[in-house]
Amino acid sequence: MSKKLGKLSEISEEKIRNFHEYTRLQGLKTTKQRGTILDVFFRMKGHISVEELYDIVKTVNPRIGYATVYRTLHLLVDSGQVEERRFGDGMSRYEGHSEVERHGHMICEECGQILEFFNEELETLQIKLADELEFDIHYHRHELFGSCMDKSSCAKRRKKNPKLK
Amino acid sequence: MSKKLGKLSEISEEKIRNFHEYTRLQGLKTTKQRGTILDVFFRMKGHISVEELYDIVKTVNPRIGYATVYRTLHLLVDSGQVEERRFGDGMSRYEGHSEVERHGHMICEECGQILEFFNEELETLQIKLADELEFDIHYHRHELFGSCMDKSSCAKRRKKNPKLK
DNA sequence: ATTGATAATGAGAATGATTATTATTTAGCG
DNA sequence: CGCTAAATAATAATCATTCTCATTATCAAT
Ligand SMILES: [Mn+2]
Ligand SMILES: [Mn+2]
Ligand SMILES: [Zn+2]
Ligand SMILES: [Zn+2]
């Protein structure tokens, strides 16, 4: 497979197995294209856009179409192995859930870096607030936009372009 | 102005004044179209889509174009008098901030109702978590998706369409 | 009131991410 | 192998939003 892609992690391999179990139960078929897309996706890290994924998939098999990447990503979400994110940059991003299934994101508006956070107290508080309004939470989205001021990547970017808002 | 629109609240009038102050400082001009759009917008309540706003603006002055509504909304956001929201229904929504400037939303996936919440402890916790990662928050987005199970609007919708996921 | 510089508008074209369509290919299974 | 349904690739369509550009309006200076 692609040279610059790392090895599949244990957890990724399990996700792939879960995915196949899901498609089997749904009476869906196994295809080479999906195999390639899964393999590439789970070797990437971070919050991956369709385009980022497609660009690498292309290097493995240039004949795979854009629509198939979209379809496979949707299937991955449906199967519960991957989550869709929208950070407001105009496109969906996907991530195989981290160890912590429910986490929030801090998004640096200056350098684009994304930090993740999780806090038990926060989860509890959310549920309490929902209860008060008789609301049943299916999932949540918690994003903090700002700047990772002291981080080197951000500082570097700032130096290059000091006029950044 | 349009018959079915209410009276401008004190706070809305202040927002309109602030907007004019902003445009003045920016060397921008005052136009009838913006006046109409502001007036309509601030008489509406809730989380308003561009289309919803445009539909009413049309009834006041049918010659106002869609692009002008977009442009005015962007100006309102830039001026800090209005906030943009994206709840995942494929379009932006806008709200003149409520009394509580920073609040979260609970969005019912069954009936579409939107509840707002605010909690001081939550805000404090967020800041603490951001501090730990040396992150400076400009603004945040906190959305809980689920169902407002015991609310009548939701129950009604459910009864009409019991097959709803 | 007139003018001139420039911002604003309106109509429609363009954009860009995503989804739908359709003819063709492929997987799964007896 | 041969059938049937699912999957694919290529491409067209969709749809919210943004852009273009010719025309009009604002406003400060005259
Ligand atoms: Mn994440
Ligand atoms: Mn709100
Ligand atoms: Zn940064
Ligand atoms: Zn509801």
mmCIF file of C-alpha atoms (C1' of nucleotides) and ligand atoms in Angstrom:
data_model
loop_
_atom_site.group_PDB
_atom_site.id
_atom_site.type_symbol
_atom_site.label_atom_id
_atom_site.label_comp_id
_atom_site.label_asym_id
_atom_site.label_seq_id
_atom_site.Cartn_x
_atom_site.Cartn_y
_atom_site.Cartn_z
ATOM 1 C CA MET A 1 0.000 0.000 0.000
ATOM 2 C CA SER A 2 1.055 3.649 -0.163
ATOM 3 C CA LYS A 3 4.599 4.140 1.099
ATOM 4 C CA LYS A 4 3.984 7.048 3.424
ATOM 5 C CA LEU A 5 1.059 5.518 5.245
ATOM 6 C CA GLY A 6 1.660 3.957 8.624
ATOM 7 C CA LYS A 7 0.628 0.587 9.974
ATOM 8 C CA LEU A 8 -2.946 -0.183 10.925
ATOM 9 C CA SER A 9 -3.520 0.117 14.641
ATOM 10 C CA GLU A 10 -5.206 -2.607 16.666
ATOM 11 C CA ILE A 11 -8.263 -0.470 17.101
ATOM 12 C CA SER A 12 -8.441 0.312 13.406
ATOM 13 C CA GLU A 13 -8.303 -3.339 12.534
ATOM 14 C CA GLU A 14 -11.185 -3.922 14.884
ATOM 15 C CA LYS A 15 -13.143 -1.145 13.237
ATOM 16 C CA ILE A 16 -12.574 -2.710 9.867
ATOM 17 C CA ARG A 17 -13.813 -6.033 11.198
ATOM 18 C CA ASN A 18 -16.847 -4.320 12.668
ATOM 19 C CA PHE A 19 -17.506 -2.670 9.352
ATOM 20 C CA HIS A 20 -17.442 -5.989 7.531
ATOM 21 C CA GLU A 21 -19.724 -7.473 10.122
ATOM 22 C CA TYR A 22 -22.104 -4.571 9.550
ATOM 23 C CA THR A 23 -22.139 -4.886 5.782
ATOM 24 C CA ARG A 24 -22.578 -8.639 6.026
ATOM 25 C CA LEU A 25 -25.627 -8.218 8.250
ATOM 26 C CA GLN A 26 -27.008 -5.651 5.828
ATOM 27 C CA GLY A 27 -26.561 -7.985 2.891
ATOM 28 C CA LEU A 28 -24.027 -5.643 1.281
ATOM 29 C CA LYS A 29 -21.133 -6.803 -0.798
ATOM 30 C CA THR A 30 -17.409 -6.663 -0.244
ATOM 31 C CA THR A 31 -15.486 -4.778 -2.902
ATOM 32 C CA LYS A 32 -11.885 -4.003 -3.628
ATOM 33 C CA GLN A 33 -12.624 -0.293 -3.733
ATOM 34 C CA ARG A 34 -14.054 -0.265 -0.231
ATOM 35 C CA GLY A 35 -11.155 -2.324 0.970
ATOM 36 C CA THR A 36 -8.707 0.194 -0.391
ATOM 37 C CA ILE A 37 -10.633 3.169 0.985
ATOM 38 C CA LEU A 38 -10.908 1.622 4.457
ATOM 39 C CA ASP A 39 -7.275 0.707 4.476
ATOM 40 C CA VAL A 40 -6.164 4.185 3.518
ATOM 41 C CA PHE A 41 -8.615 5.925 5.826
ATOM 42 C CA PHE A 42 -7.628 4.010 8.919
ATOM 43 C CA ARG A 43 -3.942 4.636 8.336
ATOM 44 C CA MET A 44 -4.527 8.372 8.274
ATOM 45 C CA LYS A 45 -4.891 10.331 11.458
ATOM 46 C CA GLY A 46 -6.799 13.407 12.432
ATOM 47 C CA HIS A 47 -9.984 14.892 11.047
ATOM 48 C CA ILE A 48 -9.952 13.904 7.427
ATOM 49 C CA SER A 49 -11.781 15.604 4.601
ATOM 50 C CA VAL A 50 -13.151 13.675 1.640
ATOM 51 C CA GLU A 51 -10.673 15.369 -0.614
ATOM 52 C CA GLU A 52 -7.696 14.535 1.591
ATOM 53 C CA LEU A 53 -8.781 10.916 1.628
ATOM 54 C CA TYR A 54 -9.496 10.792 -2.084
ATOM 55 C CA ASP A 55 -6.110 12.245 -2.957
ATOM 56 C CA ILE A 56 -4.345 9.378 -1.232
ATOM 57 C CA VAL A 57 -6.787 6.743 -2.422
ATOM 58 C CA LYS A 58 -6.001 7.884 -5.953
ATOM 59 C CA THR A 59 -2.334 7.090 -5.478
ATOM 60 C CA VAL A 60 -3.255 3.530 -4.570
ATOM 61 C CA ASN A 61 -5.898 3.032 -7.234
ATOM 62 C CA PRO A 62 -6.461 5.929 -9.610
ATOM 63 C CA ARG A 63 -9.599 4.344 -11.016
ATOM 64 C CA ILE A 64 -11.619 4.750 -7.824
ATOM 65 C CA GLY A 65 -14.206 7.490 -8.192
ATOM 66 C CA TYR A 66 -14.990 10.364 -5.898
ATOM 67 C CA ALA A 67 -18.546 9.135 -5.369
ATOM 68 C CA THR A 68 -17.329 5.818 -4.061
ATOM 69 C CA VAL A 69 -15.264 7.573 -1.439
ATOM 70 C CA TYR A 70 -18.355 9.491 -0.358
ATOM 71 C CA ARG A 71 -20.461 6.325 -0.296
ATOM 72 C CA THR A 72 -17.923 4.417 1.730
ATOM 73 C CA LEU A 73 -17.568 7.219 4.237
ATOM 74 C CA HIS A 74 -21.327 7.292 4.687
ATOM 75 C CA LEU A 75 -21.371 3.573 5.209
ATOM 76 C CA LEU A 76 -18.617 3.924 7.782
ATOM 77 C CA VAL A 77 -20.699 6.459 9.647
ATOM 78 C CA ASP A 78 -23.813 4.299 9.387
ATOM 79 C CA SER A 79 -21.904 1.349 10.731
ATOM 80 C CA GLY A 80 -20.857 3.414 13.737
ATOM 81 C CA GLN A 81 -17.127 3.063 13.130
ATOM 82 C CA VAL A 82 -16.515 6.653 12.100
ATOM 83 C CA GLU A 83 -17.889 10.045 13.070
ATOM 84 C CA GLU A 84 -18.615 12.991 10.859
ATOM 85 C CA ARG A 85 -17.485 16.466 11.948
ATOM 86 C CA ARG A 86 -18.210 19.908 10.590
ATOM 87 C CA PHE A 87 -15.911 22.608 11.804
ATOM 88 C CA GLY A 88 -17.253 25.339 9.592
ATOM 89 C CA ASP A 89 -14.624 25.226 6.871
ATOM 90 C CA GLY A 90 -17.259 24.261 4.357
ATOM 91 C CA MET A 91 -16.679 20.539 4.211
ATOM 92 C CA SER A 92 -17.294 17.438 6.268
ATOM 93 C CA ARG A 93 -14.446 15.772 8.062
ATOM 94 C CA TYR A 94 -14.279 12.245 9.380
ATOM 95 C CA GLU A 95 -12.525 10.535 12.232
ATOM 96 C CA GLY A 96 -12.404 7.009 13.500
ATOM 97 C CA HIS A 97 -13.462 7.770 17.043
ATOM 98 C CA SER A 98 -10.680 8.223 19.494
ATOM 99 C CA GLU A 99 -10.362 6.243 22.708
ATOM 100 C CA VAL A 100 -12.823 8.680 24.180
ATOM 101 C CA GLU A 101 -15.932 8.420 22.091
ATOM 102 C CA ARG A 102 -17.428 11.761 23.078
ATOM 103 C CA HIS A 103 -14.941 14.586 22.929
ATOM 104 C CA GLY A 104 -14.926 18.254 22.093
ATOM 105 C CA HIS A 105 -12.593 20.247 19.885
ATOM 106 C CA MET A 106 -10.617 23.437 20.248
ATOM 107 C CA ILE A 107 -9.988 24.890 16.832
ATOM 108 C CA CYS A 108 -7.286 27.494 16.380
ATOM 109 C CA GLU A 109 -8.482 30.226 14.056
ATOM 110 C CA GLU A 110 -4.939 31.299 13.372
ATOM 111 C CA CYS A 111 -3.102 28.111 12.474
ATOM 112 C CA GLY A 112 -5.952 25.649 12.001
ATOM 113 C CA GLN A 113 -4.694 23.224 14.608
ATOM 114 C CA ILE A 114 -7.332 21.080 16.286
ATOM 115 C CA LEU A 115 -7.003 20.010 19.914
ATOM 116 C CA GLU A 116 -9.323 17.495 21.537
ATOM 117 C CA PHE A 117 -10.677 17.583 25.044
ATOM 118 C CA PHE A 118 -12.754 15.415 27.309
ATOM 119 C CA ASN A 119 -13.919 15.979 30.830
ATOM 120 C CA GLU A 120 -16.166 13.768 32.881
ATOM 121 C CA GLU A 121 -17.579 16.666 34.849
ATOM 122 C CA LEU A 122 -18.535 18.384 31.625
ATOM 123 C CA GLU A 123 -20.441 15.320 30.453
ATOM 124 C CA THR A 124 -22.279 15.080 33.735
ATOM 125 C CA LEU A 125 -23.155 18.740 33.656
ATOM 126 C CA GLN A 126 -24.502 18.468 30.144
ATOM 127 C CA ILE A 127 -26.747 15.633 31.096
ATOM 128 C CA LYS A 128 -27.968 17.529 34.122
ATOM 129 C CA LEU A 129 -28.818 20.561 32.016
ATOM 130 C CA ALA A 130 -30.602 18.388 29.464
ATOM 131 C CA ASP A 131 -32.565 16.681 32.210
ATOM 132 C CA GLU A 132 -33.746 20.001 33.523
ATOM 133 C CA LEU A 133 -35.306 20.712 30.143
ATOM 134 C CA GLU A 134 -36.523 17.134 29.776
ATOM 135 C CA PHE A 135 -34.223 16.598 26.829
ATOM 136 C CA ASP A 136 -32.708 13.263 25.844
ATOM 137 C CA ILE A 137 -29.225 13.630 24.333
ATOM 138 C CA HIS A 138 -28.309 11.417 21.373
ATOM 139 C CA TYR A 139 -24.971 13.047 20.678
ATOM 140 C CA HIS A 140 -23.341 16.395 21.138
ATOM 141 C CA ARG A 141 -21.028 18.839 19.473
ATOM 142 C CA HIS A 142 -18.771 21.030 21.518
ATOM 143 C CA GLU A 143 -16.325 23.307 19.781
ATOM 144 C CA LEU A 144 -14.193 26.102 21.118
ATOM 145 C CA PHE A 145 -12.834 28.500 18.533
ATOM 146 C CA GLY A 146 -9.884 30.662 19.417
ATOM 147 C CA SER A 147 -6.116 30.548 19.308
ATOM 148 C CA CYS A 148 -3.559 28.138 20.678
ATOM 149 C CA MET A 149 -1.396 31.108 21.537
ATOM 150 C CA ASP A 150 1.609 29.457 23.032
ATOM 151 C CA LYS A 151 1.880 26.580 20.651
ATOM 152 C CA SER A 152 4.863 26.591 18.333
ATOM 153 C CA SER A 153 2.909 25.862 15.147
ATOM 154 C CA CYS A 154 0.716 28.840 15.799
ATOM 155 C CA ALA A 155 3.580 31.082 16.756
ATOM 156 C CA LYS A 156 5.409 30.086 13.591
ATOM 157 C CA ARG A 157 2.427 30.883 11.414
ATOM 158 C CA ARG A 158 2.014 34.178 13.198
ATOM 159 C CA LYS A 159 5.612 35.110 12.542
ATOM 160 C CA LYS A 160 5.284 34.386 8.857
ATOM 161 C CA ASN A 161 2.144 36.447 8.579
ATOM 162 C CA PRO A 162 2.042 38.988 11.399
ATOM 163 C CA LYS A 163 -0.970 40.708 9.849
ATOM 164 C CA LEU A 164 -3.191 37.750 10.658
ATOM 165 C CA LYS A 165 -6.287 39.062 12.367
ATOM 166 C CA MET B 1 -44.202 47.722 8.055
ATOM 167 C CA SER B 2 -45.434 44.170 7.585
ATOM 168 C CA LYS B 3 -48.629 43.553 9.545
ATOM 169 C CA LYS B 4 -47.660 40.377 11.263
ATOM 170 C CA LEU B 5 -44.344 41.592 12.578
ATOM 171 C CA GLY B 6 -44.170 42.700 16.183
ATOM 172 C CA LYS B 7 -42.715 45.820 17.705
ATOM 173 C CA LEU B 8 -38.987 46.366 17.964
ATOM 174 C CA SER B 9 -37.652 45.555 21.399
ATOM 175 C CA GLU B 10 -35.467 47.953 23.321
ATOM 176 C CA ILE B 11 -32.509 45.697 22.821
ATOM 177 C CA SER B 12 -33.130 45.415 19.095
ATOM 178 C CA GLU B 13 -33.266 49.160 18.753
ATOM 179 C CA GLU B 14 -29.934 49.348 20.487
ATOM 180 C CA LYS B 15 -28.512 46.761 18.126
ATOM 181 C CA ILE B 16 -29.678 48.807 15.183
ATOM 182 C CA ARG B 17 -28.012 51.877 16.620
ATOM 183 C CA ASN B 18 -24.832 49.901 17.185
ATOM 184 C CA PHE B 19 -24.975 48.710 13.616
ATOM 185 C CA HIS B 20 -25.212 52.227 12.302
ATOM 186 C CA GLU B 21 -22.362 53.291 14.514
ATOM 187 C CA TYR B 22 -20.329 50.428 13.072
ATOM 188 C CA THR B 23 -21.063 51.249 9.459
ATOM 189 C CA ARG B 24 -20.353 54.907 10.096
ATOM 190 C CA LEU B 25 -16.948 54.088 11.535
ATOM 191 C CA GLN B 26 -16.249 51.836 8.573
ATOM 192 C CA GLY B 27 -17.144 54.575 6.119
ATOM 193 C CA LEU B 28 -20.088 52.565 4.803
ATOM 194 C CA LYS B 29 -23.286 54.112 3.554
ATOM 195 C CA THR B 30 -26.810 53.984 4.879
ATOM 196 C CA THR B 31 -29.338 52.518 2.484
ATOM 197 C CA LYS B 32 -33.061 51.930 2.429
ATOM 198 C CA GLN B 33 -32.562 48.236 1.726
ATOM 199 C CA ARG B 34 -30.451 47.688 4.796
ATOM 200 C CA GLY B 35 -32.940 49.641 6.825
ATOM 201 C CA THR B 36 -35.737 47.389 5.704
ATOM 202 C CA ILE B 37 -33.742 44.227 6.243
ATOM 203 C CA LEU B 38 -32.654 45.266 9.739
ATOM 204 C CA ASP B 39 -36.157 46.268 10.650
ATOM 205 C CA VAL B 40 -37.627 42.967 9.516
ATOM 206 C CA PHE B 41 -34.847 40.884 10.992
ATOM 207 C CA PHE B 42 -35.059 42.376 14.458
ATOM 208 C CA ARG B 43 -38.817 41.914 14.595
ATOM 209 C CA MET B 44 -38.447 38.212 13.938
ATOM 210 C CA LYS B 45 -37.526 35.819 16.690
ATOM 211 C CA GLY B 46 -35.632 32.593 16.831
ATOM 212 C CA HIS B 47 -32.866 31.253 14.635
ATOM 213 C CA ILE B 48 -33.626 32.726 11.253
ATOM 214 C CA SER B 49 -32.493 31.385 7.899
ATOM 215 C CA VAL B 50 -31.701 33.673 4.994
ATOM 216 C CA GLU B 51 -34.692 32.348 3.122
ATOM 217 C CA GLU B 52 -37.066 32.953 6.003
ATOM 218 C CA LEU B 53 -35.833 36.502 6.275
ATOM 219 C CA TYR B 54 -35.889 37.097 2.547
ATOM 220 C CA ASP B 55 -39.467 35.861 2.247
ATOM 221 C CA ILE B 56 -40.672 38.514 4.652
ATOM 222 C CA VAL B 57 -38.398 41.230 3.308
ATOM 223 C CA LYS B 58 -39.958 40.578 -0.091
ATOM 224 C CA THR B 59 -43.403 41.380 1.263
ATOM 225 C CA VAL B 60 -42.110 44.759 2.407
ATOM 226 C CA ASN B 61 -40.069 45.565 -0.674
ATOM 227 C CA PRO B 62 -40.150 42.983 -3.464
ATOM 228 C CA ARG B 63 -37.299 44.661 -5.295
ATOM 229 C CA ILE B 64 -34.703 43.809 -2.674
ATOM 230 C CA GLY B 65 -32.374 41.099 -3.928
ATOM 231 C CA TYR B 66 -31.261 37.909 -2.259
ATOM 232 C CA ALA B 67 -27.626 38.982 -2.380
ATOM 233 C CA THR B 68 -28.378 42.122 -0.424
ATOM 234 C CA VAL B 69 -29.954 40.081 2.334
ATOM 235 C CA TYR B 70 -26.819 37.941 2.478
ATOM 236 C CA ARG B 71 -24.595 40.996 2.463
ATOM 237 C CA THR B 72 -26.535 42.711 5.214
ATOM 238 C CA LEU B 73 -26.503 39.621 7.379
ATOM 239 C CA HIS B 74 -22.749 39.376 7.005
ATOM 240 C CA LEU B 75 -22.411 43.001 7.984
ATOM 241 C CA LEU B 76 -24.568 42.373 11.011
ATOM 242 C CA VAL B 77 -22.277 39.556 12.030
ATOM 243 C CA ASP B 78 -19.169 41.645 11.392
ATOM 244 C CA SER B 79 -20.613 44.435 13.474
ATOM 245 C CA GLY B 80 -21.114 42.014 16.342
ATOM 246 C CA GLN B 81 -24.861 42.541 16.609
ATOM 247 C CA VAL B 82 -25.867 39.130 15.290
ATOM 248 C CA GLU B 83 -24.492 35.624 15.504
ATOM 249 C CA GLU B 84 -24.381 32.996 12.837
ATOM 250 C CA ARG B 85 -25.443 29.445 13.696
ATOM 251 C CA ARG B 86 -25.165 26.194 11.797
ATOM 252 C CA PHE B 87 -27.270 23.397 13.122
ATOM 253 C CA GLY B 88 -26.565 20.969 10.341
ATOM 254 C CA ASP B 89 -29.687 21.489 8.277
ATOM 255 C CA GLY B 90 -27.609 22.729 5.389
ATOM 256 C CA MET B 91 -28.041 26.444 5.853
ATOM 257 C CA SER B 92 -26.851 29.222 8.101
ATOM 258 C CA ARG B 93 -29.190 30.709 10.661
ATOM 259 C CA TYR B 94 -28.885 34.017 12.416
ATOM 260 C CA GLU B 95 -29.941 35.360 15.771
ATOM 261 C CA GLY B 96 -29.641 38.700 17.477
ATOM 262 C CA HIS B 97 -27.913 37.460 20.591
ATOM 263 C CA SER B 98 -30.143 36.724 23.512
ATOM 264 C CA GLU B 99 -29.723 38.301 26.914
ATOM 265 C CA VAL B 100 -27.083 35.674 27.532
ATOM 266 C CA GLU B 101 -24.495 36.210 24.867
ATOM 267 C CA ARG B 102 -22.934 32.758 25.072
ATOM 268 C CA HIS B 103 -25.468 29.969 25.125
ATOM 269 C CA GLY B 104 -25.777 26.450 23.859
ATOM 270 C CA HIS B 105 -28.578 24.743 21.961
ATOM 271 C CA MET B 106 -30.493 21.529 22.325
ATOM 272 C CA ILE B 107 -31.866 20.519 18.969
ATOM 273 C CA CYS B 108 -34.661 17.974 18.792
ATOM 274 C CA GLU B 109 -34.040 15.582 15.939
ATOM 275 C CA GLU B 110 -37.691 14.578 15.925
ATOM 276 C CA CYS B 111 -39.629 17.843 15.869
ATOM 277 C CA GLY B 112 -36.890 20.365 15.101
ATOM 278 C CA GLN B 113 -37.493 22.431 18.207
ATOM 279 C CA ILE B 114 -34.511 24.357 19.529
ATOM 280 C CA LEU B 115 -34.014 24.931 23.239
ATOM 281 C CA GLU B 116 -31.348 27.237 24.616
ATOM 282 C CA PHE B 117 -29.278 26.705 27.710
ATOM 283 C CA PHE B 118 -26.736 28.577 29.728
ATOM 284 C CA ASN B 119 -24.841 27.584 32.817
ATOM 285 C CA GLU B 120 -22.177 29.534 34.598
ATOM 286 C CA GLU B 121 -20.423 26.425 35.829
ATOM 287 C CA LEU B 122 -20.206 25.158 32.265
ATOM 288 C CA GLU B 123 -18.561 28.366 31.116
ATOM 289 C CA THR B 124 -16.056 28.213 33.925
ATOM 290 C CA LEU B 125 -15.266 24.610 33.166
ATOM 291 C CA GLN B 126 -14.716 25.357 29.512
ATOM 292 C CA ILE B 127 -12.271 28.091 30.320
ATOM 293 C CA LYS B 128 -10.437 25.838 32.734
ATOM 294 C CA LEU B 129 -10.116 23.124 30.112
ATOM 295 C CA ALA B 130 -8.928 25.629 27.534
ATOM 296 C CA ASP B 131 -6.370 27.009 29.973
ATOM 297 C CA GLU B 132 -4.967 23.562 30.558
ATOM 298 C CA LEU B 133 -4.207 23.319 26.847
ATOM 299 C CA GLU B 134 -3.047 26.940 26.675
ATOM 300 C CA PHE B 135 -5.926 27.824 24.420
ATOM 301 C CA ASP B 136 -7.589 31.227 24.230
ATOM 302 C CA ILE B 137 -11.331 30.975 23.473
ATOM 303 C CA HIS B 138 -12.837 33.545 21.114
ATOM 304 C CA TYR B 139 -16.258 31.946 20.981
ATOM 305 C CA HIS B 140 -17.782 28.532 21.331
ATOM 306 C CA ARG B 141 -20.429 26.293 19.871
ATOM 307 C CA HIS B 142 -22.203 23.820 22.070
ATOM 308 C CA GLU B 143 -25.020 21.763 20.639
ATOM 309 C CA LEU B 144 -26.862 18.790 22.054
ATOM 310 C CA PHE B 145 -28.785 16.731 19.525
ATOM 311 C CA GLY B 146 -31.518 14.441 20.755
ATOM 312 C CA SER B 147 -35.207 14.543 21.489
ATOM 313 C CA CYS B 148 -37.364 16.743 23.687
ATOM 314 C CA MET B 149 -39.324 13.665 24.620
ATOM 315 C CA ASP B 150 -41.919 15.086 26.925
ATOM 316 C CA LYS B 151 -42.631 18.255 25.034
ATOM 317 C CA SER B 152 -46.046 18.475 23.425
ATOM 318 C CA SER B 153 -44.819 19.633 20.033
ATOM 319 C CA CYS B 154 -42.579 16.638 19.813
ATOM 320 C CA ALA B 155 -45.198 14.229 21.069
ATOM 321 C CA LYS B 156 -47.654 15.588 18.516
ATOM 322 C CA ARG B 157 -45.201 15.148 15.666
ATOM 323 C CA ARG B 158 -44.475 11.642 16.867
ATOM 324 C CA LYS B 159 -48.123 10.722 16.901
ATOM 325 C CA LYS B 160 -48.556 11.955 13.330
ATOM 326 C CA ASN B 161 -45.564 9.994 12.128
ATOM 327 C CA PRO B 162 -44.897 7.091 14.490
ATOM 328 C CA LYS B 163 -42.308 5.629 12.120
ATOM 329 C CA LEU B 164 -39.936 8.498 12.790
ATOM 330 C CA LYS B 165 -36.567 7.001 13.607
ATOM 331 C "C1'" DA C 1 -28.539 72.107 -5.667
ATOM 332 C "C1'" DT C 2 -24.637 69.829 -8.355
ATOM 333 C "C1'" DT C 3 -20.902 67.010 -8.692
ATOM 334 C "C1'" DG C 4 -17.708 63.282 -8.090
ATOM 335 C "C1'" DA C 5 -15.859 59.456 -5.664
ATOM 336 C "C1'" DT C 6 -17.165 55.383 -4.038
ATOM 337 C "C1'" DA C 7 -20.261 52.207 -1.859
ATOM 338 C "C1'" DA C 8 -24.432 49.497 -2.702
ATOM 339 C "C1'" DT C 9 -27.674 47.141 -5.343
ATOM 340 C "C1'" DG C 10 -29.970 43.569 -8.333
ATOM 341 C "C1'" DA C 11 -29.870 40.092 -11.668
ATOM 342 C "C1'" DG C 12 -27.918 36.456 -12.896
ATOM 343 C "C1'" DA C 13 -23.747 33.627 -13.469
ATOM 344 C "C1'" DA C 14 -20.406 30.990 -10.966
ATOM 345 C "C1'" DT C 15 -18.776 28.151 -7.307
ATOM 346 C "C1'" DG C 16 -18.049 24.120 -4.701
ATOM 347 C "C1'" DA C 17 -19.363 20.413 -1.814
ATOM 348 C "C1'" DT C 18 -22.445 16.876 -2.014
ATOM 349 C "C1'" DT C 19 -26.002 13.858 -4.104
ATOM 350 C "C1'" DA C 20 -28.447 11.662 -7.870
ATOM 351 C "C1'" DT C 21 -28.570 9.193 -12.274
ATOM 352 C "C1'" DT C 22 -27.473 5.634 -15.292
ATOM 353 C "C1'" DA C 23 -25.123 2.414 -18.012
ATOM 354 C "C1'" DT C 24 -21.879 -1.053 -16.959
ATOM 355 C "C1'" DT C 25 -19.361 -4.158 -13.963
ATOM 356 C "C1'" DT C 26 -18.893 -7.223 -10.076
ATOM 357 C "C1'" DA C 27 -19.847 -10.121 -5.883
ATOM 358 C "C1'" DG C 28 -22.186 -13.780 -3.863
ATOM 359 C "C1'" DC C 29 -24.505 -17.940 -4.374
ATOM 360 C "C1'" DG C 30 -26.632 -22.052 -6.115
ATOM 361 C "C1'" DC D 1 -21.247 -21.152 -15.127
ATOM 362 C "C1'" DG D 2 -25.188 -17.967 -14.781
ATOM 363 C "C1'" DC D 3 -28.407 -15.267 -12.289
ATOM 364 C "C1'" DT D 4 -29.648 -11.194 -9.437
ATOM 365 C "C1'" DA D 5 -28.854 -7.482 -6.696
ATOM 366 C "C1'" DA D 6 -25.405 -4.411 -5.265
ATOM 367 C "C1'" DA D 7 -21.553 -1.465 -6.522
ATOM 368 C "C1'" DT D 8 -18.978 1.317 -9.453
ATOM 369 C "C1'" DA D 9 -17.408 5.277 -12.535
ATOM 370 C "C1'" DA D 10 -18.489 9.046 -14.962
ATOM 371 C "C1'" DT D 11 -21.162 12.606 -15.222
ATOM 372 C "C1'" DA D 12 -25.069 15.570 -14.504
ATOM 373 C "C1'" DA D 13 -27.787 17.792 -11.088
ATOM 374 C "C1'" DT D 14 -28.582 20.206 -6.759
ATOM 375 C "C1'" DC D 15 -28.513 23.877 -3.689
ATOM 376 C "C1'" DA D 16 -26.755 27.296 -0.509
ATOM 377 C "C1'" DT D 17 -23.737 30.806 -0.960
ATOM 378 C "C1'" DT D 18 -20.612 33.995 -3.349
ATOM 379 C "C1'" DC D 19 -19.149 36.626 -7.177
ATOM 380 C "C1'" DT D 20 -19.537 39.766 -11.292
ATOM 381 C "C1'" DC D 21 -20.710 43.726 -13.325
ATOM 382 C "C1'" DA D 22 -23.589 47.210 -15.123
ATOM 383 C "C1'" DT D 23 -26.397 50.515 -12.928
ATOM 384 C "C1'" DT D 24 -27.942 53.347 -9.044
ATOM 385 C "C1'" DA D 25 -27.648 55.652 -4.574
ATOM 386 C "C1'" DT D 26 -25.193 57.949 -0.848
ATOM 387 C "C1'" DC D 27 -22.731 61.747 0.945
ATOM 388 C "C1'" DA D 28 -19.136 65.100 1.539
ATOM 389 C "C1'" DA D 29 -17.316 68.868 -0.826
ATOM 390 C "C1'" DT D 30 -18.268 72.367 -3.793
HETATM 391 MN MN MN E 1 -11.827 14.581 17.206
HETATM 392 MN MN MN E 2 -29.757 30.684 20.230
HETATM 393 ZN ZN ZN E 3 -2.759 28.048 16.481
HETATM 394 ZN ZN ZN E 4 -39.085 17.338 19.847
#
